[in-house]
Every structure is written in structure tokens, then in C-alpha cells.
Amino acid sequence: MAEQFVAKASEFQNGDRQIIRVGEDEIGIFKHEGKYYAYSNFCLHQGGPACEGLTIAGVKEKLRDDKTSVGLYFDENSMHFVCPWHGYEYDMFSGEQVADRRLKLKKYNVVQKGDEVYVVA
Amino acid sequence: MSSPKTQTSKSATARPALKKPAAAKSARKAEAAVEPTRAEKAAFLKAMVQGIKPGSKAAEKSAARKGPEAAKSAKAAKAPKAETPAAAPKVEVLRRISGAASIPVTPESERALALAKELEATLADGKLDALQPHAMQALMAALCKIYSAQDEADMRYPVLSGRGAVTGTDVMIVCGALLRAVDLQVFELGMWQSWSGR
């Protein structure tokens, strides 16, 4: 495992993504609210480009005490990314598939050294 | 039929012939002890084709046969082996995906967002009287005017952020109330929409 250069931190804005190939692996690196997350770009479902789809906050339902629904809303404390092939949705913070938390994308460590961002792969 | 004499002579000649396989077996065993194994043969052929790798055991052995100076240089060739770095895997950028363009937030928008959050919270708590009628009327009138003015100025965007923001029933109640407030019928709304193409 070695540190592989990804991009200049100053050019990597919040909400940006970069897909790189290191040897035989494809890795998607996300920047969300100042933090970096990196996962394998191979979807656990059928090997689609998991990190290249929509990014969207998790949807939750607001309930009153008597369990009456007040409606659905986007949870600001969560962020998901969706594989564009068949809609497998992953938690950006853990790489877990949100419908079945036992399934998890391979996670890579991201290191920032000065203005340079590296992924350990 | 052969004579008994010939038979004895045959058996006499046959005896050493019986001993032969045993001798051959021991000879083969002796040969096998000297004969290199298949792996050794393969390694030998490889070395013949590729040459002896510097720093390897074979290089040391051959250098030892050549003399002490050659052995020294072979050992020196082996020493820097640990320092040579492994070839780093090639990194290739496949694509860069930009996030959504950031929208500049005005102070009015920030206050409106805070108010909307506060009103949603009061609704979730069941405090329906938190927003009094005159405040609701002022807010609704301001929202109608500003949305209409933006639309006229070609600043068009969906009035709600997503399908889950409000229910269809909520929309029908509010639209019906707004039409009633300005004494308009649904028929008139339909006519205006078909004329204006909106």
C-alpha cells in the first residue's frame, strides 16, 4: 500500500469527485463538507461505477408522538451516493449499502499533505 | 526337444541373466543420486537462457569458483538489493466530476430559511396557532408577489424544492384558498393558463 497522488486540495472543492485507476483498482474520491472519502468504484451489485452516480441526502420521515406522518424530508446529517446502473445507494461516511448495512464498499484512506491529496492504495 | 546337456548349459547361461535386472536397478539408483531433479534441470535451462542474475545464490557460487575477488564483488552486488524500491502502480485519472455550483446566499434568503425551519418545527410540535392569521396573510402576500415578479422577470424555477416538500392535498388547499381570496374560479385559471401558455 502506497500513497497515490489524487489532486491539489485547492482545486478539489466540496461536492467534487475524482475517479482514478491505481493498478487494477478503480477508486472514487469524494470531498464532502471539507472531508475526503474514498471507496472502490466497483458496485457490490453488478460491478457498476458505484461512485459516479447521484449524490443525495438520506430521506427520512418526520413523525409526531402519536406516529402521525408529518412528511418526508432530506436528512442534512447524511449523504449518500447512488450507483448509476441499478440504484444501489451507499452511505458516504461508511461505504455501507443503506438498504443492507452488511454490504460495504472497500474503503481507502485519504491523506492530505499540504496542498496535496493522496489516497492510500 | 532339446537334450539335458543343452538344458543345463541354458540354465548356466540364464543365471547371470537373472542377476542383470538387480544390477541395472542399483546402477539406475546410483545414476538417480547423481542425476539432477526436474526442478534443477529447469533452473539450469532458465539460467542458460536468461543468464545468472546478479546478487543471486548462483552468482555467488560461480563467483566463488572464479576466485576471492569475484566473490567479493558478487556479495557487493547482492547488498543494495533491499534498497531498490518496488515499482509504484500507475495512477490514471479516469474522470473528474464537479459538484453542484454553489449558490450565493443573500441575508434575506438566510433569514427566510431560518423562518421556514422555525415554522416547520412549530408544525411538527402541533402548535398550529404559532403563526397568527395576519402574519400568515402578510407572508403569503409577500411570497405571491415576489414569486410572480421573479417569474415575470424570467427568473423561473420550481416553486417547491422537491416532490416530498408538501403533499398534493396541501397544494390544493392553498391554491383553492388563494383563488378564493382574489375571487377567481378554477375555470378562469384554466383559461389564463391556456392563453398565456404557462
PDB file of C-alpha atoms in Angstrom:
ATOM      1  CA  MET A   1       0.000   0.000   0.000  1.00  0.00           C
ATOM      2  CA  ALA A   2       1.466   3.336  -1.090  1.00  0.00           C
ATOM      3  CA  GLU A   3       0.217   6.910  -1.182  1.00  0.00           C
ATOM      4  CA  GLN A   4      -1.026   7.811  -4.644  1.00  0.00           C
ATOM      5  CA  PHE A   5      -1.418  11.462  -5.636  1.00  0.00           C
ATOM      6  CA  VAL A   6      -5.025  12.395  -6.400  1.00  0.00           C
ATOM      7  CA  ALA A   7      -5.267  16.162  -6.799  1.00  0.00           C
ATOM      8  CA  LYS A   8      -4.354  19.562  -5.403  1.00  0.00           C
ATOM      9  CA  ALA A   9      -6.524  20.259  -2.355  1.00  0.00           C
ATOM     10  CA  SER A  10      -7.083  23.832  -3.532  1.00  0.00           C
ATOM     11  CA  GLU A  11      -8.602  22.506  -6.774  1.00  0.00           C
ATOM     12  CA  PHE A  12     -10.750  19.887  -5.043  1.00  0.00           C
ATOM     13  CA  GLN A  13     -13.946  21.703  -3.981  1.00  0.00           C
ATOM     14  CA  ASN A  14     -16.689  20.451  -1.692  1.00  0.00           C
ATOM     15  CA  GLY A  15     -19.046  18.251  -3.710  1.00  0.00           C
ATOM     16  CA  ASP A  16     -16.322  17.371  -6.236  1.00  0.00           C
ATOM     17  CA  ARG A  17     -15.325  13.813  -7.054  1.00  0.00           C
ATOM     18  CA  GLN A  18     -12.452  12.186  -8.823  1.00  0.00           C
ATOM     19  CA  ILE A  19     -12.260   8.668 -10.207  1.00  0.00           C
ATOM     20  CA  ILE A  20      -8.778   7.231 -10.541  1.00  0.00           C
ATOM     21  CA  ARG A  21      -7.309   3.904 -11.589  1.00  0.00           C
ATOM     22  CA  VAL A  22      -4.490   2.503  -9.468  1.00  0.00           C
ATOM     23  CA  GLY A  23      -3.166  -0.713 -10.957  1.00  0.00           C
ATOM     24  CA  GLU A  24      -6.253  -2.848 -11.463  1.00  0.00           C
ATOM     25  CA  ASP A  25      -8.430  -0.933  -8.957  1.00  0.00           C
ATOM     26  CA  GLU A  26     -10.750   1.997  -9.652  1.00  0.00           C
ATOM     27  CA  ILE A  27     -11.225   4.385  -6.737  1.00  0.00           C
ATOM     28  CA  GLY A  28     -13.748   7.202  -6.298  1.00  0.00           C
ATOM     29  CA  ILE A  29     -12.608  10.068  -4.047  1.00  0.00           C
ATOM     30  CA  PHE A  30     -15.280  12.422  -2.684  1.00  0.00           C
ATOM     31  CA  LYS A  31     -14.952  15.747  -0.874  1.00  0.00           C
ATOM     32  CA  HIS A  32     -17.937  16.448   1.350  1.00  0.00           C
ATOM     33  CA  GLU A  33     -18.040  19.262   3.901  1.00  0.00           C
ATOM     34  CA  GLY A  34     -14.261  19.534   3.940  1.00  0.00           C
ATOM     35  CA  LYS A  35     -13.614  15.826   4.464  1.00  0.00           C
ATOM     36  CA  TYR A  36     -12.366  13.255   1.972  1.00  0.00           C
ATOM     37  CA  TYR A  37     -13.844   9.796   1.462  1.00  0.00           C
ATOM     38  CA  ALA A  38     -12.564   7.144  -0.938  1.00  0.00           C
ATOM     39  CA  TYR A  39     -14.220   3.899  -1.996  1.00  0.00           C
ATOM     40  CA  SER A  40     -13.869   1.196  -4.608  1.00  0.00           C
ATOM     41  CA  ASN A  41     -15.673   2.229  -7.791  1.00  0.00           C
ATOM     42  CA  PHE A  42     -16.981  -1.313  -8.357  1.00  0.00           C
ATOM     43  CA  CYS A  43     -20.608  -1.621  -7.198  1.00  0.00           C
ATOM     44  CA  LEU A  44     -21.307  -4.636  -4.988  1.00  0.00           C
ATOM     45  CA  HIS A  45     -24.401  -5.407  -7.041  1.00  0.00           C
ATOM     46  CA  GLN A  46     -23.121  -5.926 -10.572  1.00  0.00           C
ATOM     47  CA  GLY A  47     -19.822  -4.066 -10.707  1.00  0.00           C
ATOM     48  CA  GLY A  48     -21.213  -0.770 -11.991  1.00  0.00           C
ATOM     49  CA  PRO A  49     -19.393   2.554 -11.478  1.00  0.00           C
ATOM     50  CA  ALA A  50     -20.682   2.989  -7.906  1.00  0.00           C
ATOM     51  CA  CYS A  51     -19.008   6.354  -7.235  1.00  0.00           C
ATOM     52  CA  GLU A  52     -20.126   8.101 -10.423  1.00  0.00           C
ATOM     53  CA  GLY A  53     -23.842   8.488  -9.806  1.00  0.00           C
ATOM     54  CA  LEU A  54     -26.098  10.931  -7.990  1.00  0.00           C
ATOM     55  CA  THR A  55     -25.144  12.246  -4.552  1.00  0.00           C
ATOM     56  CA  ILE A  56     -28.180  12.842  -2.377  1.00  0.00           C
ATOM     57  CA  ALA A  57     -29.003  13.290   1.308  1.00  0.00           C
ATOM     58  CA  GLY A  58     -30.831  10.440   3.008  1.00  0.00           C
ATOM     59  CA  VAL A  59     -34.640  10.694   3.066  1.00  0.00           C
ATOM     60  CA  LYS A  60     -36.334  10.395   6.439  1.00  0.00           C
ATOM     61  CA  GLU A  61     -39.899  10.692   7.642  1.00  0.00           C
ATOM     62  CA  LYS A  62     -40.958  13.090  10.370  1.00  0.00           C
ATOM     63  CA  LEU A  63     -43.425  11.575  12.819  1.00  0.00           C
ATOM     64  CA  ARG A  64     -45.398  13.155  15.638  1.00  0.00           C
ATOM     65  CA  ASP A  65     -45.528  11.417  19.021  1.00  0.00           C
ATOM     66  CA  ASP A  66     -48.726   9.627  18.003  1.00  0.00           C
ATOM     67  CA  LYS A  67     -46.862   8.338  14.893  1.00  0.00           C
ATOM     68  CA  THR A  68     -48.800  10.606  12.513  1.00  0.00           C
ATOM     69  CA  SER A  69     -46.631  11.341   9.495  1.00  0.00           C
ATOM     70  CA  VAL A  70     -45.710  14.989   9.010  1.00  0.00           C
ATOM     71  CA  GLY A  71     -43.969  14.186   5.734  1.00  0.00           C
ATOM     72  CA  LEU A  72     -40.652  13.196   4.253  1.00  0.00           C
ATOM     73  CA  TYR A  73     -37.535  15.320   4.414  1.00  0.00           C
ATOM     74  CA  PHE A  74     -33.864  15.232   3.456  1.00  0.00           C
ATOM     75  CA  ASP A  75     -31.640  14.467   6.437  1.00  0.00           C
ATOM     76  CA  GLU A  76     -28.942  17.146   6.407  1.00  0.00           C
ATOM     77  CA  ASN A  77     -26.656  14.998   8.556  1.00  0.00           C
ATOM     78  CA  SER A  78     -26.357  12.235   5.978  1.00  0.00           C
ATOM     79  CA  MET A  79     -25.087  11.949   2.424  1.00  0.00           C
ATOM     80  CA  HIS A  80     -25.488   9.050   0.028  1.00  0.00           C
ATOM     81  CA  PHE A  81     -24.161   8.239  -3.425  1.00  0.00           C
ATOM     82  CA  VAL A  82     -26.089   6.106  -5.874  1.00  0.00           C
ATOM     83  CA  CYS A  83     -24.688   3.678  -8.444  1.00  0.00           C
ATOM     84  CA  PRO A  84     -25.991   4.857 -11.833  1.00  0.00           C
ATOM     85  CA  TRP A  85     -26.567   1.308 -13.118  1.00  0.00           C
ATOM     86  CA  HIS A  86     -29.259  -0.076 -10.793  1.00  0.00           C
ATOM     87  CA  GLY A  87     -29.541   2.419  -7.951  1.00  0.00           C
ATOM     88  CA  TYR A  88     -27.542   0.720  -5.195  1.00  0.00           C
ATOM     89  CA  GLU A  89     -27.283   3.502  -2.610  1.00  0.00           C
ATOM     90  CA  TYR A  90     -24.233   3.844  -0.343  1.00  0.00           C
ATOM     91  CA  ASP A  91     -23.570   5.882   2.795  1.00  0.00           C
ATOM     92  CA  MET A  92     -20.778   8.340   2.039  1.00  0.00           C
ATOM     93  CA  PHE A  93     -19.403   8.217   5.585  1.00  0.00           C
ATOM     94  CA  SER A  94     -19.072   4.432   5.866  1.00  0.00           C
ATOM     95  CA  GLY A  95     -19.444   2.935   2.375  1.00  0.00           C
ATOM     96  CA  GLU A  96     -22.316   0.757   3.608  1.00  0.00           C
ATOM     97  CA  GLN A  97     -25.193  -0.075   1.296  1.00  0.00           C
ATOM     98  CA  VAL A  98     -28.059   1.772   3.014  1.00  0.00           C
ATOM     99  CA  ALA A  99     -30.687  -0.924   2.449  1.00  0.00           C
ATOM    100  CA  ASP A 100     -28.428  -3.668   3.813  1.00  0.00           C
ATOM    101  CA  ARG A 101     -25.681  -2.365   6.098  1.00  0.00           C
ATOM    102  CA  ARG A 102     -23.857  -5.712   5.964  1.00  0.00           C
ATOM    103  CA  LEU A 103     -22.735  -4.870   2.427  1.00  0.00           C
ATOM    104  CA  LYS A 104     -19.838  -2.442   2.375  1.00  0.00           C
ATOM    105  CA  LEU A 105     -17.677  -0.968  -0.366  1.00  0.00           C
ATOM    106  CA  LYS A 106     -13.918  -1.273   0.084  1.00  0.00           C
ATOM    107  CA  LYS A 107     -12.749   1.900   1.833  1.00  0.00           C
ATOM    108  CA  TYR A 108      -9.412   3.637   1.202  1.00  0.00           C
ATOM    109  CA  ASN A 109      -7.660   6.106   3.470  1.00  0.00           C
ATOM    110  CA  VAL A 110      -7.161   9.625   2.154  1.00  0.00           C
ATOM    111  CA  VAL A 111      -4.257  11.737   3.377  1.00  0.00           C
ATOM    112  CA  GLN A 112      -3.789  15.448   2.867  1.00  0.00           C
ATOM    113  CA  LYS A 113      -0.203  16.719   2.897  1.00  0.00           C
ATOM    114  CA  GLY A 114      -0.121  20.474   2.500  1.00  0.00           C
ATOM    115  CA  ASP A 115      -1.969  21.249  -0.700  1.00  0.00           C
ATOM    116  CA  GLU A 116      -1.812  17.690  -1.991  1.00  0.00           C
ATOM    117  CA  VAL A 117      -4.355  14.926  -1.559  1.00  0.00           C
ATOM    118  CA  TYR A 118      -3.241  11.294  -1.605  1.00  0.00           C
ATOM    119  CA  VAL A 119      -5.123   8.043  -1.449  1.00  0.00           C
ATOM    120  CA  VAL A 120      -3.505   5.016   0.204  1.00  0.00           C
ATOM    121  CA  ALA A 121      -3.875   2.129  -2.245  1.00  0.00           C
TER     122      ALA A 121
ATOM    123  CA  MET B   1      13.005 -81.324 -27.578  1.00  0.00           C
ATOM    124  CA  SER B   2      16.499 -80.391 -26.515  1.00  0.00           C
ATOM    125  CA  SER B   3      18.952 -82.700 -24.713  1.00  0.00           C
ATOM    126  CA  PRO B   4      19.511 -82.414 -20.920  1.00  0.00           C
ATOM    127  CA  LYS B   5      23.070 -81.198 -21.635  1.00  0.00           C
ATOM    128  CA  THR B   6      21.845 -78.285 -23.554  1.00  0.00           C
ATOM    129  CA  GLN B   7      19.279 -77.573 -20.834  1.00  0.00           C
ATOM    130  CA  THR B   8      21.994 -77.332 -18.160  1.00  0.00           C
ATOM    131  CA  SER B   9      24.052 -75.123 -20.377  1.00  0.00           C
ATOM    132  CA  LYS B  10      20.972 -72.934 -20.896  1.00  0.00           C
ATOM    133  CA  SER B  11      20.369 -72.671 -17.165  1.00  0.00           C
ATOM    134  CA  ALA B  12      24.031 -71.868 -16.660  1.00  0.00           C
ATOM    135  CA  THR B  13      23.784 -69.057 -19.129  1.00  0.00           C
ATOM    136  CA  ALA B  14      20.399 -67.958 -17.694  1.00  0.00           C
ATOM    137  CA  ARG B  15      21.689 -67.398 -14.111  1.00  0.00           C
ATOM    138  CA  PRO B  16      23.755 -64.300 -14.797  1.00  0.00           C
ATOM    139  CA  ALA B  17      20.838 -63.027 -16.899  1.00  0.00           C
ATOM    140  CA  LEU B  18      18.637 -63.197 -13.722  1.00  0.00           C
ATOM    141  CA  LYS B  19      21.164 -61.135 -11.810  1.00  0.00           C
ATOM    142  CA  LYS B  20      21.252 -58.416 -14.505  1.00  0.00           C
ATOM    143  CA  PRO B  21      17.984 -56.547 -13.607  1.00  0.00           C
ATOM    144  CA  ALA B  22      19.100 -56.185  -9.976  1.00  0.00           C
ATOM    145  CA  ALA B  23      22.413 -54.803 -11.086  1.00  0.00           C
ATOM    146  CA  ALA B  24      20.703 -52.492 -13.516  1.00  0.00           C
ATOM    147  CA  LYS B  25      18.364 -51.311 -10.736  1.00  0.00           C
ATOM    148  CA  SER B  26      21.240 -50.458  -8.405  1.00  0.00           C
ATOM    149  CA  ALA B  27      23.046 -48.794 -11.279  1.00  0.00           C
ATOM    150  CA  ARG B  28      19.912 -46.726 -12.021  1.00  0.00           C
ATOM    151  CA  LYS B  29      19.710 -45.791  -8.316  1.00  0.00           C
ATOM    152  CA  ALA B  30      23.285 -44.637  -8.359  1.00  0.00           C
ATOM    153  CA  GLU B  31      22.592 -42.658 -11.520  1.00  0.00           C
ATOM    154  CA  ALA B  32      19.475 -41.102  -9.947  1.00  0.00           C
ATOM    155  CA  ALA B  33      21.548 -39.913  -6.993  1.00  0.00           C
ATOM    156  CA  VAL B  34      23.792 -38.013  -9.377  1.00  0.00           C
ATOM    157  CA  GLU B  35      21.017 -37.031 -11.831  1.00  0.00           C
ATOM    158  CA  PRO B  36      19.582 -33.560 -11.075  1.00  0.00           C
ATOM    159  CA  THR B  37      15.866 -33.283 -10.354  1.00  0.00           C
ATOM    160  CA  ARG B  38      13.389 -31.858 -12.879  1.00  0.00           C
ATOM    161  CA  ALA B  39      13.288 -28.559 -10.990  1.00  0.00           C
ATOM    162  CA  GLU B  40      17.070 -28.321 -11.007  1.00  0.00           C
ATOM    163  CA  LYS B  41      17.104 -29.061 -14.750  1.00  0.00           C
ATOM    164  CA  ALA B  42      14.508 -26.349 -15.344  1.00  0.00           C
ATOM    165  CA  ALA B  43      16.500 -23.864 -13.250  1.00  0.00           C
ATOM    166  CA  PHE B  44      19.639 -24.754 -15.186  1.00  0.00           C
ATOM    167  CA  LEU B  45      17.921 -24.198 -18.535  1.00  0.00           C
ATOM    168  CA  LYS B  46      16.491 -20.899 -17.275  1.00  0.00           C
ATOM    169  CA  ALA B  47      19.924 -19.762 -16.187  1.00  0.00           C
ATOM    170  CA  MET B  48      21.293 -20.790 -19.599  1.00  0.00           C
ATOM    171  CA  VAL B  49      18.712 -18.674 -21.387  1.00  0.00           C
ATOM    172  CA  GLN B  50      18.476 -15.681 -19.027  1.00  0.00           C
ATOM    173  CA  GLY B  51      21.972 -15.708 -17.636  1.00  0.00           C
ATOM    174  CA  ILE B  52      22.805 -15.685 -13.912  1.00  0.00           C
ATOM    175  CA  LYS B  53      21.043 -12.915 -12.008  1.00  0.00           C
ATOM    176  CA  PRO B  54      23.490 -10.658 -10.165  1.00  0.00           C
ATOM    177  CA  GLY B  55      23.092 -10.979  -6.396  1.00  0.00           C
ATOM    178  CA  SER B  56      21.552 -14.456  -6.580  1.00  0.00           C
ATOM    179  CA  LYS B  57      22.947 -17.596  -4.889  1.00  0.00           C
ATOM    180  CA  ALA B  58      24.029 -18.950  -8.261  1.00  0.00           C
ATOM    181  CA  ALA B  59      26.016 -15.777  -8.915  1.00  0.00           C
ATOM    182  CA  GLU B  60      27.763 -16.153  -5.556  1.00  0.00           C
ATOM    183  CA  LYS B  61      28.603 -19.805  -6.279  1.00  0.00           C
ATOM    184  CA  SER B  62      30.041 -19.086  -9.693  1.00  0.00           C
ATOM    185  CA  ALA B  63      31.994 -16.115  -8.311  1.00  0.00           C
ATOM    186  CA  ALA B  64      33.428 -18.343  -5.546  1.00  0.00           C
ATOM    187  CA  ARG B  65      34.701 -20.723  -8.232  1.00  0.00           C
ATOM    188  CA  LYS B  66      36.319 -17.822 -10.095  1.00  0.00           C
ATOM    189  CA  GLY B  67      38.255 -16.507  -7.075  1.00  0.00           C
ATOM    190  CA  PRO B  68      38.026 -14.433  -3.858  1.00  0.00           C
ATOM    191  CA  GLU B  69      37.876 -11.033  -5.619  1.00  0.00           C
ATOM    192  CA  ALA B  70      34.981 -12.083  -7.810  1.00  0.00           C
ATOM    193  CA  ALA B  71      33.196 -13.436  -4.701  1.00  0.00           C
ATOM    194  CA  LYS B  72      33.603 -10.042  -3.000  1.00  0.00           C
ATOM    195  CA  SER B  73      32.091  -8.170  -5.937  1.00  0.00           C
ATOM    196  CA  ALA B  74      29.210 -10.684  -6.105  1.00  0.00           C
ATOM    197  CA  LYS B  75      28.437 -10.057  -2.419  1.00  0.00           C
ATOM    198  CA  ALA B  76      28.556  -6.300  -3.019  1.00  0.00           C
ATOM    199  CA  ALA B  77      26.075  -6.707  -5.873  1.00  0.00           C
ATOM    200  CA  LYS B  78      23.728  -8.543  -3.502  1.00  0.00           C
ATOM    201  CA  ALA B  79      23.850  -5.867  -0.764  1.00  0.00           C
ATOM    202  CA  PRO B  80      21.906  -2.986  -2.412  1.00  0.00           C
ATOM    203  CA  LYS B  81      19.018  -5.333  -3.290  1.00  0.00           C
ATOM    204  CA  ALA B  82      16.949  -4.224  -0.273  1.00  0.00           C
ATOM    205  CA  GLU B  83      17.294  -0.544  -1.147  1.00  0.00           C
ATOM    206  CA  THR B  84      15.809  -0.775  -4.646  1.00  0.00           C
ATOM    207  CA  PRO B  85      12.215   0.467  -4.379  1.00  0.00           C
ATOM    208  CA  ALA B  86       9.326  -1.563  -5.783  1.00  0.00           C
ATOM    209  CA  ALA B  87       7.780  -0.111  -8.918  1.00  0.00           C
ATOM    210  CA  ALA B  88       4.818   2.114  -7.931  1.00  0.00           C
ATOM    211  CA  PRO B  89       1.483   1.232  -9.562  1.00  0.00           C
ATOM    212  CA  LYS B  90       0.461   3.588 -12.344  1.00  0.00           C
ATOM    213  CA  VAL B  91      -2.224   6.137 -11.350  1.00  0.00           C
ATOM    214  CA  GLU B  92      -4.588   7.208 -14.098  1.00  0.00           C
ATOM    215  CA  VAL B  93      -7.293   9.852 -13.664  1.00  0.00           C
ATOM    216  CA  LEU B  94     -10.450   8.426 -15.243  1.00  0.00           C
ATOM    217  CA  ARG B  95     -12.760  11.388 -14.671  1.00  0.00           C
ATOM    218  CA  ARG B  96     -13.340  14.490 -12.595  1.00  0.00           C
ATOM    219  CA  ILE B  97     -16.902  15.181 -11.529  1.00  0.00           C
ATOM    220  CA  SER B  98     -17.688  18.695 -10.280  1.00  0.00           C
ATOM    221  CA  GLY B  99     -20.208  19.216  -7.511  1.00  0.00           C
ATOM    222  CA  ALA B 100     -23.237  21.460  -7.932  1.00  0.00           C
ATOM    223  CA  ALA B 101     -22.361  25.107  -8.471  1.00  0.00           C
ATOM    224  CA  SER B 102     -22.546  26.932  -5.163  1.00  0.00           C
ATOM    225  CA  ILE B 103     -25.365  29.479  -4.926  1.00  0.00           C
ATOM    226  CA  PRO B 104     -24.510  32.798  -3.264  1.00  0.00           C
ATOM    227  CA  VAL B 105     -26.671  33.143  -0.151  1.00  0.00           C
ATOM    228  CA  THR B 106     -28.235  36.577   0.453  1.00  0.00           C
ATOM    229  CA  PRO B 107     -29.060  37.739   4.012  1.00  0.00           C
ATOM    230  CA  GLU B 108     -32.786  37.761   3.138  1.00  0.00           C
ATOM    231  CA  SER B 109     -32.574  34.143   1.948  1.00  0.00           C
ATOM    232  CA  GLU B 110     -30.773  33.134   5.128  1.00  0.00           C
ATOM    233  CA  ARG B 111     -33.483  34.736   7.280  1.00  0.00           C
ATOM    234  CA  ALA B 112     -36.230  33.179   5.143  1.00  0.00           C
ATOM    235  CA  LEU B 113     -34.617  29.735   5.525  1.00  0.00           C
ATOM    236  CA  ALA B 114     -34.394  30.203   9.293  1.00  0.00           C
ATOM    237  CA  LEU B 115     -38.044  31.275   9.444  1.00  0.00           C
ATOM    238  CA  ALA B 116     -39.147  28.326   7.302  1.00  0.00           C
ATOM    239  CA  LYS B 117     -37.242  25.964   9.626  1.00  0.00           C
ATOM    240  CA  GLU B 118     -38.849  27.568  12.663  1.00  0.00           C
ATOM    241  CA  LEU B 119     -42.354  27.294  11.174  1.00  0.00           C
ATOM    242  CA  GLU B 120     -41.789  23.630  10.241  1.00  0.00           C
ATOM    243  CA  ALA B 121     -40.720  22.964  13.833  1.00  0.00           C
ATOM    244  CA  THR B 122     -43.856  24.607  15.261  1.00  0.00           C
ATOM    245  CA  LEU B 123     -45.970  22.494  12.891  1.00  0.00           C
ATOM    246  CA  ALA B 124     -44.133  19.340  13.960  1.00  0.00           C
ATOM    247  CA  ASP B 125     -44.864  20.269  17.584  1.00  0.00           C
ATOM    248  CA  GLY B 126     -48.534  20.705  16.730  1.00  0.00           C
ATOM    249  CA  LYS B 127     -48.538  24.448  17.571  1.00  0.00           C
ATOM    250  CA  LEU B 128     -50.922  25.450  14.794  1.00  0.00           C
ATOM    251  CA  ASP B 129     -51.668  28.860  16.336  1.00  0.00           C
ATOM    252  CA  ALA B 130     -47.996  29.886  16.380  1.00  0.00           C
ATOM    253  CA  LEU B 131     -48.431  31.791  13.124  1.00  0.00           C
ATOM    254  CA  GLN B 132     -51.370  34.150  13.555  1.00  0.00           C
ATOM    255  CA  PRO B 133     -53.694  34.920  10.603  1.00  0.00           C
ATOM    256  CA  HIS B 134     -52.448  38.465   9.961  1.00  0.00           C
ATOM    257  CA  ALA B 135     -48.817  37.194   9.925  1.00  0.00           C
ATOM    258  CA  MET B 136     -49.782  34.372   7.555  1.00  0.00           C
ATOM    259  CA  GLN B 137     -51.610  36.812   5.249  1.00  0.00           C
ATOM    260  CA  ALA B 138     -48.623  39.175   5.122  1.00  0.00           C
ATOM    261  CA  LEU B 139     -46.208  36.331   4.478  1.00  0.00           C
ATOM    262  CA  MET B 140     -48.414  34.704   1.812  1.00  0.00           C
ATOM    263  CA  ALA B 141     -48.969  38.042   0.045  1.00  0.00           C
ATOM    264  CA  ALA B 142     -45.227  38.772   0.020  1.00  0.00           C
ATOM    265  CA  LEU B 143     -44.408  35.292  -1.277  1.00  0.00           C
ATOM    266  CA  CYS B 144     -47.062  35.543  -4.043  1.00  0.00           C
ATOM    267  CA  LYS B 145     -45.783  38.935  -5.143  1.00  0.00           C
ATOM    268  CA  ILE B 146     -42.109  38.101  -5.148  1.00  0.00           C
ATOM    269  CA  TYR B 147     -42.567  34.724  -6.885  1.00  0.00           C
ATOM    270  CA  SER B 148     -44.785  36.343  -9.536  1.00  0.00           C
ATOM    271  CA  ALA B 149     -42.292  39.199 -10.053  1.00  0.00           C
ATOM    272  CA  GLN B 150     -39.412  36.749 -10.466  1.00  0.00           C
ATOM    273  CA  ASP B 151     -41.459  34.718 -12.944  1.00  0.00           C
ATOM    274  CA  GLU B 152     -42.247  37.864 -14.975  1.00  0.00           C
ATOM    275  CA  ALA B 153     -38.529  38.676 -14.969  1.00  0.00           C
ATOM    276  CA  ASP B 154     -37.751  35.200 -16.413  1.00  0.00           C
ATOM    277  CA  MET B 155     -36.214  34.041 -13.132  1.00  0.00           C
ATOM    278  CA  ARG B 156     -38.125  30.772 -13.388  1.00  0.00           C
ATOM    279  CA  TYR B 157     -37.596  27.802 -11.118  1.00  0.00           C
ATOM    280  CA  PRO B 158     -39.839  25.168  -9.493  1.00  0.00           C
ATOM    281  CA  VAL B 159     -41.773  26.753  -6.634  1.00  0.00           C
ATOM    282  CA  LEU B 160     -41.074  23.730  -4.418  1.00  0.00           C
ATOM    283  CA  SER B 161     -37.681  22.073  -3.967  1.00  0.00           C
ATOM    284  CA  GLY B 162     -38.898  18.505  -4.330  1.00  0.00           C
ATOM    285  CA  ARG B 163     -41.885  16.217  -4.500  1.00  0.00           C
ATOM    286  CA  GLY B 164     -41.682  15.422  -0.804  1.00  0.00           C
ATOM    287  CA  ALA B 165     -41.713  19.069   0.300  1.00  0.00           C
ATOM    288  CA  VAL B 166     -45.532  19.309   0.548  1.00  0.00           C
ATOM    289  CA  THR B 167     -48.396  16.943  -0.245  1.00  0.00           C
ATOM    290  CA  GLY B 168     -50.828  17.298  -3.148  1.00  0.00           C
ATOM    291  CA  THR B 169     -53.609  17.970  -0.650  1.00  0.00           C
ATOM    292  CA  ASP B 170     -51.609  20.846   0.891  1.00  0.00           C
ATOM    293  CA  VAL B 171     -51.196  22.374  -2.577  1.00  0.00           C
ATOM    294  CA  MET B 172     -54.897  22.027  -3.458  1.00  0.00           C
ATOM    295  CA  ILE B 173     -55.951  23.626  -0.169  1.00  0.00           C
ATOM    296  CA  VAL B 174     -53.592  26.594  -0.601  1.00  0.00           C
ATOM    297  CA  CYS B 175     -54.352  27.077  -4.330  1.00  0.00           C
ATOM    298  CA  GLY B 176     -58.100  26.958  -3.644  1.00  0.00           C
ATOM    299  CA  ALA B 177     -57.727  29.490  -0.824  1.00  0.00           C
ATOM    300  CA  LEU B 178     -55.611  31.819  -2.985  1.00  0.00           C
ATOM    301  CA  LEU B 179     -58.135  31.676  -5.849  1.00  0.00           C
ATOM    302  CA  ARG B 180     -60.993  32.391  -3.450  1.00  0.00           C
ATOM    303  CA  ALA B 181     -59.058  35.292  -1.920  1.00  0.00           C
ATOM    304  CA  VAL B 182     -58.898  37.073  -5.300  1.00  0.00           C
ATOM    305  CA  ASP B 183     -62.352  35.890  -6.405  1.00  0.00           C
ATOM    306  CA  LEU B 184     -61.134  33.670  -9.242  1.00  0.00           C
ATOM    307  CA  GLN B 185     -62.674  30.418 -10.435  1.00  0.00           C
ATOM    308  CA  VAL B 186     -60.699  27.344 -11.492  1.00  0.00           C
ATOM    309  CA  PHE B 187     -62.189  27.853 -14.978  1.00  0.00           C
ATOM    310  CA  GLU B 188     -60.589  31.320 -15.170  1.00  0.00           C
ATOM    311  CA  LEU B 189     -57.260  29.915 -14.067  1.00  0.00           C
ATOM    312  CA  GLY B 190     -57.503  27.288 -16.802  1.00  0.00           C
ATOM    313  CA  MET B 191     -58.326  29.922 -19.439  1.00  0.00           C
ATOM    314  CA  TRP B 192     -55.444  32.146 -18.370  1.00  0.00           C
ATOM    315  CA  GLN B 193     -53.048  29.194 -18.439  1.00  0.00           C
ATOM    316  CA  SER B 194     -54.121  28.245 -21.981  1.00  0.00           C
ATOM    317  CA  TRP B 195     -53.839  31.841 -23.226  1.00  0.00           C
ATOM    318  CA  SER B 196     -50.528  32.613 -21.584  1.00  0.00           C
ATOM    319  CA  GLY B 197     -49.026  29.172 -22.175  1.00  0.00           C
ATOM    320  CA  ARG B 198     -47.911  28.913 -18.550  1.00  0.00           C
TER     321      ARG B 198
END
